[in-house]
Amino acid sequence: MEKEIKVTKIFKKNFEAKTTIVLNEGGARSSKSYSIAQLLIFKIRNEKGKKFLITRKTLPALRVTSYKLFIDLLNEYKMYHLELHNKTMRTYEINDNFVLFTSIDDPTKLQSTEFNYIWMEEAEEFTFEDFLILQTRLSGKTEKNERNQIFLTYNPKQEQSWINKKVRGFKDVTLIKSTYKDNPYIGKEYKKILEGLKSQNEKYYKVFALGEYSEIEGKIFLNIKKDEEYPNEFDEIIYGLDFGYNNPTCLLQIGIKDNVYFIDEKIYKTNITNYELIEELKILRIPGKRKIYADSSEPNRIEEIRRAGYNIYPAEKNVTSGIDFVKRCDIRTKEKNVNFNKEADNYIYAKDKNGNLTDEPIKHLNHAMDSLRYAIWTHSGNKKEIRIRWI
């Protein structure tokens, strides 16, 4: 970490916080999670003999979010060394410091362990009891004038949450609020998307752009259920593909068994070219005969993938009819489908100028939802009606 590192004012506010509990409450892309990851790496670089815990409610979610972010930043700052990283135990030891990445659903990892710094990512996913357990582990040894701290990062979605109703009222607490305006490195395109939410749904805009509590109405897919037990074999396997570059490219594998659709999130990445996408398909060993239903507005990309040997089709894109059909399907997902689950939880209808719900979804957090609709509606729902004429 010899080079100069750019930080935001959210980093500085957390750095200057002197309380035991530090709440980072904010909207999408407000830099809160990135800033906490940077802050903990700064402490690893400048302190010794400390124990760090980076946690999220479930392990699949942890792996693809804060765990990955932290390791990526260590690499960027030339502080990552493979021999110091125990991938099996999910630990990293450097500068006489110990970092553990684990979830609260694996409590054995926390037994008899004391920490100096704890980061609870997506803190509203946890329970108040989880928080109290973690507080009891915040007892690592400190030097004079040092303080153990627990950092919580979250989007304020649930106004009745234990964070809002209980922890915010504690004495030893710092509240740091942030929005996308606090992130000087946010792209212009994404900034435009967030600001555009105001005309689509005021309450949605308050949550994701302004980082404020607001009761969100109009959730679209109430039929998606969590289920960790998937069949070993399926009647059919199909794929849904939504193209992106600055926005995520999303590929879903959908196994069909007895008219139930089982979701497996395969790709959810930004800044991926069509060539790189094809290479990803090869790595995933997707059979050439399997049907892929892709965004029909990208015919050139579809043709390139077809020439690479894949059975890809332009999807039917009637949004209203597609959503109406998918809403009637039995759909199952696992905890590891982090981006799919996040989109499904926040996929809602837009409102008109009078505040009434329309039949159109908000154009935000919709890449996995589009992939889902492309595949299920085109493959199973968009069937031509057979007309019988009696003579």
mmCIF file with all atom_site columns, C-alpha atoms in Angstrom, residues 127-217:
data_model
loop_
_atom_site.group_PDB
_atom_site.id
_atom_site.type_symbol
_atom_site.label_atom_id
_atom_site.label_alt_id
_atom_site.label_comp_id
_atom_site.label_asym_id
_atom_site.label_entity_id
_atom_site.label_seq_id
_atom_site.pdbx_PDB_ins_code
_atom_site.Cartn_x
_atom_site.Cartn_y
_atom_site.Cartn_z
_atom_site.occupancy
_atom_site.B_iso_or_equiv
_atom_site.pdbx_formal_charge
_atom_site.auth_seq_id
_atom_site.auth_comp_id
_atom_site.auth_asym_id
_atom_site.auth_atom_id
_atom_site.pdbx_PDB_model_num
ATOM 1  C CA . THR A 1 127 ? -31.315 -10.310 13.701  1.00 0.00 ? 127 THR A CA 1
ATOM 2  C CA . PHE A 1 128 ? -30.898 -8.248  16.857  1.00 0.00 ? 128 PHE A CA 1
ATOM 3  C CA . GLU A 1 129 ? -29.776 -11.454 18.597  1.00 0.00 ? 129 GLU A CA 1
ATOM 4  C CA . ASP A 1 130 ? -27.055 -11.893 15.945  1.00 0.00 ? 130 ASP A CA 1
ATOM 5  C CA . PHE A 1 131 ? -25.859 -8.364  16.668  1.00 0.00 ? 131 PHE A CA 1
ATOM 6  C CA . LEU A 1 132 ? -25.743 -8.994  20.418  1.00 0.00 ? 132 LEU A CA 1
ATOM 7  C CA . ILE A 1 133 ? -23.715 -12.188 19.882  1.00 0.00 ? 133 ILE A CA 1
ATOM 8  C CA . LEU A 1 134 ? -21.220 -10.297 17.739  1.00 0.00 ? 134 LEU A CA 1
ATOM 9  C CA . GLN A 1 135 ? -20.988 -7.526  20.337  1.00 0.00 ? 135 GLN A CA 1
ATOM 10 C CA . THR A 1 136 ? -19.862 -10.091 22.922  1.00 0.00 ? 136 THR A CA 1
ATOM 11 C CA . ARG A 1 137 ? -17.000 -11.034 20.578  1.00 0.00 ? 137 ARG A CA 1
ATOM 12 C CA . LEU A 1 138 ? -15.790 -7.418  20.361  1.00 0.00 ? 138 LEU A CA 1
ATOM 13 C CA . SER A 1 139 ? -13.259 -7.898  23.139  1.00 0.00 ? 139 SER A CA 1
ATOM 14 C CA . GLY A 1 140 ? -9.832  -8.108  21.530  1.00 0.00 ? 140 GLY A CA 1
ATOM 15 C CA . LYS A 1 141 ? -6.804  -6.664  23.299  1.00 0.00 ? 141 LYS A CA 1
ATOM 16 C CA . THR A 1 142 ? -6.130  -2.987  22.642  1.00 0.00 ? 142 THR A CA 1
ATOM 17 C CA . GLU A 1 143 ? -3.358  -0.475  23.251  1.00 0.00 ? 143 GLU A CA 1
ATOM 18 C CA . LYS A 1 144 ? -3.832  2.779   25.130  1.00 0.00 ? 144 LYS A CA 1
ATOM 19 C CA . ASN A 1 145 ? -6.300  5.152   23.416  1.00 0.00 ? 145 ASN A CA 1
ATOM 20 C CA . GLU A 1 146 ? -7.472  2.366   21.067  1.00 0.00 ? 146 GLU A CA 1
ATOM 21 C CA . ARG A 1 147 ? -11.096 1.235   20.823  1.00 0.00 ? 147 ARG A CA 1
ATOM 22 C CA . ASN A 1 148 ? -12.677 -1.910  19.446  1.00 0.00 ? 148 ASN A CA 1
ATOM 23 C CA . GLN A 1 149 ? -15.371 -1.118  16.888  1.00 0.00 ? 149 GLN A CA 1
ATOM 24 C CA . ILE A 1 150 ? -18.226 -2.762  15.018  1.00 0.00 ? 150 ILE A CA 1
ATOM 25 C CA . PHE A 1 151 ? -19.199 -1.283  11.630  1.00 0.00 ? 151 PHE A CA 1
ATOM 26 C CA . LEU A 1 152 ? -22.637 -1.888  10.099  1.00 0.00 ? 152 LEU A CA 1
ATOM 27 C CA . THR A 1 153 ? -23.357 -1.148  6.429   1.00 0.00 ? 153 THR A CA 1
ATOM 28 C CA . TYR A 1 154 ? -26.894 -1.328  5.040   1.00 0.00 ? 154 TYR A CA 1
ATOM 29 C CA . ASN A 1 155 ? -29.592 0.164   2.843   1.00 0.00 ? 155 ASN A CA 1
ATOM 30 C CA . PRO A 1 156 ? -32.387 1.429   5.145   1.00 0.00 ? 156 PRO A CA 1
ATOM 31 C CA . LYS A 1 157 ? -35.274 -0.624  3.756   1.00 0.00 ? 157 LYS A CA 1
ATOM 32 C CA . GLN A 1 158 ? -37.116 -1.707  6.906   1.00 0.00 ? 158 GLN A CA 1
ATOM 33 C CA . GLU A 1 159 ? -38.218 1.212   9.058   1.00 0.00 ? 159 GLU A CA 1
ATOM 34 C CA . GLN A 1 160 ? -39.214 -1.191  11.850  1.00 0.00 ? 160 GLN A CA 1
ATOM 35 C CA . SER A 1 161 ? -35.801 -2.885  11.782  1.00 0.00 ? 161 SER A CA 1
ATOM 36 C CA . TRP A 1 162 ? -33.839 -3.499  14.979  1.00 0.00 ? 162 TRP A CA 1
ATOM 37 C CA . ILE A 1 163 ? -31.145 -1.108  13.754  1.00 0.00 ? 163 ILE A CA 1
ATOM 38 C CA . ASN A 1 164 ? -33.553 1.789   13.378  1.00 0.00 ? 164 ASN A CA 1
ATOM 39 C CA . LYS A 1 165 ? -35.727 1.061   16.420  1.00 0.00 ? 165 LYS A CA 1
ATOM 40 C CA . LYS A 1 166 ? -33.049 -0.070  18.872  1.00 0.00 ? 166 LYS A CA 1
ATOM 41 C CA . VAL A 1 167 ? -29.391 0.427   17.958  1.00 0.00 ? 167 VAL A CA 1
ATOM 42 C CA . ARG A 1 168 ? -29.732 4.000   16.672  1.00 0.00 ? 168 ARG A CA 1
ATOM 43 C CA . GLY A 1 169 ? -30.889 4.953   20.158  1.00 0.00 ? 169 GLY A CA 1
ATOM 44 C CA . PHE A 1 170 ? -27.814 3.568   21.930  1.00 0.00 ? 170 PHE A CA 1
ATOM 45 C CA . LYS A 1 171 ? -25.404 6.097   23.464  1.00 0.00 ? 171 LYS A CA 1
ATOM 46 C CA . ASP A 1 172 ? -22.125 4.783   22.029  1.00 0.00 ? 172 ASP A CA 1
ATOM 47 C CA . VAL A 1 173 ? -23.148 5.112   18.365  1.00 0.00 ? 173 VAL A CA 1
ATOM 48 C CA . THR A 1 174 ? -22.094 7.155   15.334  1.00 0.00 ? 174 THR A CA 1
ATOM 49 C CA . LEU A 1 175 ? -24.556 7.383   12.418  1.00 0.00 ? 175 LEU A CA 1
ATOM 50 C CA . ILE A 1 176 ? -23.024 8.091   9.014   1.00 0.00 ? 176 ILE A CA 1
ATOM 51 C CA . LYS A 1 177 ? -25.546 8.657   6.223   1.00 0.00 ? 177 LYS A CA 1
ATOM 52 C CA . SER A 1 178 ? -24.494 8.531   2.573   1.00 0.00 ? 178 SER A CA 1
ATOM 53 C CA . THR A 1 179 ? -25.888 8.690   -0.955  1.00 0.00 ? 179 THR A CA 1
ATOM 54 C CA . TYR A 1 180 ? -24.517 8.290   -4.451  1.00 0.00 ? 180 TYR A CA 1
ATOM 55 C CA . LYS A 1 181 ? -23.603 11.999  -4.280  1.00 0.00 ? 181 LYS A CA 1
ATOM 56 C CA . ASP A 1 182 ? -20.916 11.092  -1.723  1.00 0.00 ? 182 ASP A CA 1
ATOM 57 C CA . ASN A 1 183 ? -19.223 8.814   -4.237  1.00 0.00 ? 183 ASN A CA 1
ATOM 58 C CA . PRO A 1 184 ? -17.095 10.940  -6.626  1.00 0.00 ? 184 PRO A CA 1
ATOM 59 C CA . TYR A 1 185 ? -16.177 7.876   -8.659  1.00 0.00 ? 185 TYR A CA 1
ATOM 60 C CA . ILE A 1 186 ? -19.706 6.829   -9.626  1.00 0.00 ? 186 ILE A CA 1
ATOM 61 C CA . GLY A 1 187 ? -20.273 6.572   -13.379 1.00 0.00 ? 187 GLY A CA 1
ATOM 62 C CA . LYS A 1 188 ? -22.456 9.124   -15.130 1.00 0.00 ? 188 LYS A CA 1
ATOM 63 C CA . GLU A 1 189 ? -24.693 6.423   -16.569 1.00 0.00 ? 189 GLU A CA 1
ATOM 64 C CA . TYR A 1 190 ? -25.493 4.872   -13.194 1.00 0.00 ? 190 TYR A CA 1
ATOM 65 C CA . LYS A 1 191 ? -25.993 8.308   -11.643 1.00 0.00 ? 191 LYS A CA 1
ATOM 66 C CA . LYS A 1 192 ? -28.539 9.029   -14.362 1.00 0.00 ? 192 LYS A CA 1
ATOM 67 C CA . ILE A 1 193 ? -30.313 5.740   -13.592 1.00 0.00 ? 193 ILE A CA 1
ATOM 68 C CA . LEU A 1 194 ? -30.586 6.569   -9.892  1.00 0.00 ? 194 LEU A CA 1
ATOM 69 C CA . GLU A 1 195 ? -31.850 10.085  -10.525 1.00 0.00 ? 195 GLU A CA 1
ATOM 70 C CA . GLY A 1 196 ? -34.361 8.695   -13.010 1.00 0.00 ? 196 GLY A CA 1
ATOM 71 C CA . LEU A 1 197 ? -35.978 6.631   -10.267 1.00 0.00 ? 197 LEU A CA 1
ATOM 72 C CA . LYS A 1 198 ? -37.683 9.745   -8.929  1.00 0.00 ? 198 LYS A CA 1
ATOM 73 C CA . SER A 1 199 ? -40.079 9.882   -11.864 1.00 0.00 ? 199 SER A CA 1
ATOM 74 C CA . GLN A 1 200 ? -40.788 6.145   -11.668 1.00 0.00 ? 200 GLN A CA 1
ATOM 75 C CA . ASN A 1 201 ? -41.429 5.615   -7.959  1.00 0.00 ? 201 ASN A CA 1
ATOM 76 C CA . GLU A 1 202 ? -40.809 8.247   -5.283  1.00 0.00 ? 202 GLU A CA 1
ATOM 77 C CA . LYS A 1 203 ? -40.473 5.747   -2.426  1.00 0.00 ? 203 LYS A CA 1
ATOM 78 C CA . TYR A 1 204 ? -38.061 3.565   -4.386  1.00 0.00 ? 204 TYR A CA 1
ATOM 79 C CA . TYR A 1 205 ? -36.019 6.698   -5.132  1.00 0.00 ? 205 TYR A CA 1
ATOM 80 C CA . LYS A 1 206 ? -35.873 7.530   -1.422  1.00 0.00 ? 206 LYS A CA 1
ATOM 81 C CA . VAL A 1 207 ? -34.497 4.081   -0.541  1.00 0.00 ? 207 VAL A CA 1
ATOM 82 C CA . PHE A 1 208 ? -31.992 3.503   -3.328  1.00 0.00 ? 208 PHE A CA 1
ATOM 83 C CA . ALA A 1 209 ? -30.939 7.022   -4.276  1.00 0.00 ? 209 ALA A CA 1
ATOM 84 C CA . LEU A 1 210 ? -31.316 8.973   -1.023  1.00 0.00 ? 210 LEU A CA 1
ATOM 85 C CA . GLY A 1 211 ? -30.781 6.117   1.448   1.00 0.00 ? 211 GLY A CA 1
ATOM 86 C CA . GLU A 1 212 ? -33.904 6.944   3.439   1.00 0.00 ? 212 GLU A CA 1
ATOM 87 C CA . TYR A 1 213 ? -36.495 4.673   5.010   1.00 0.00 ? 213 TYR A CA 1
ATOM 88 C CA . SER A 1 214 ? -39.633 4.308   2.923   1.00 0.00 ? 214 SER A CA 1
ATOM 89 C CA . GLU A 1 215 ? -42.290 1.623   2.641   1.00 0.00 ? 215 GLU A CA 1
ATOM 90 C CA . ILE A 1 216 ? -41.923 0.244   -0.890  1.00 0.00 ? 216 ILE A CA 1
ATOM 91 C CA . GLU A 1 217 ? -45.117 -0.857  -2.610  1.00 0.00 ? 217 GLU A CA 1
#
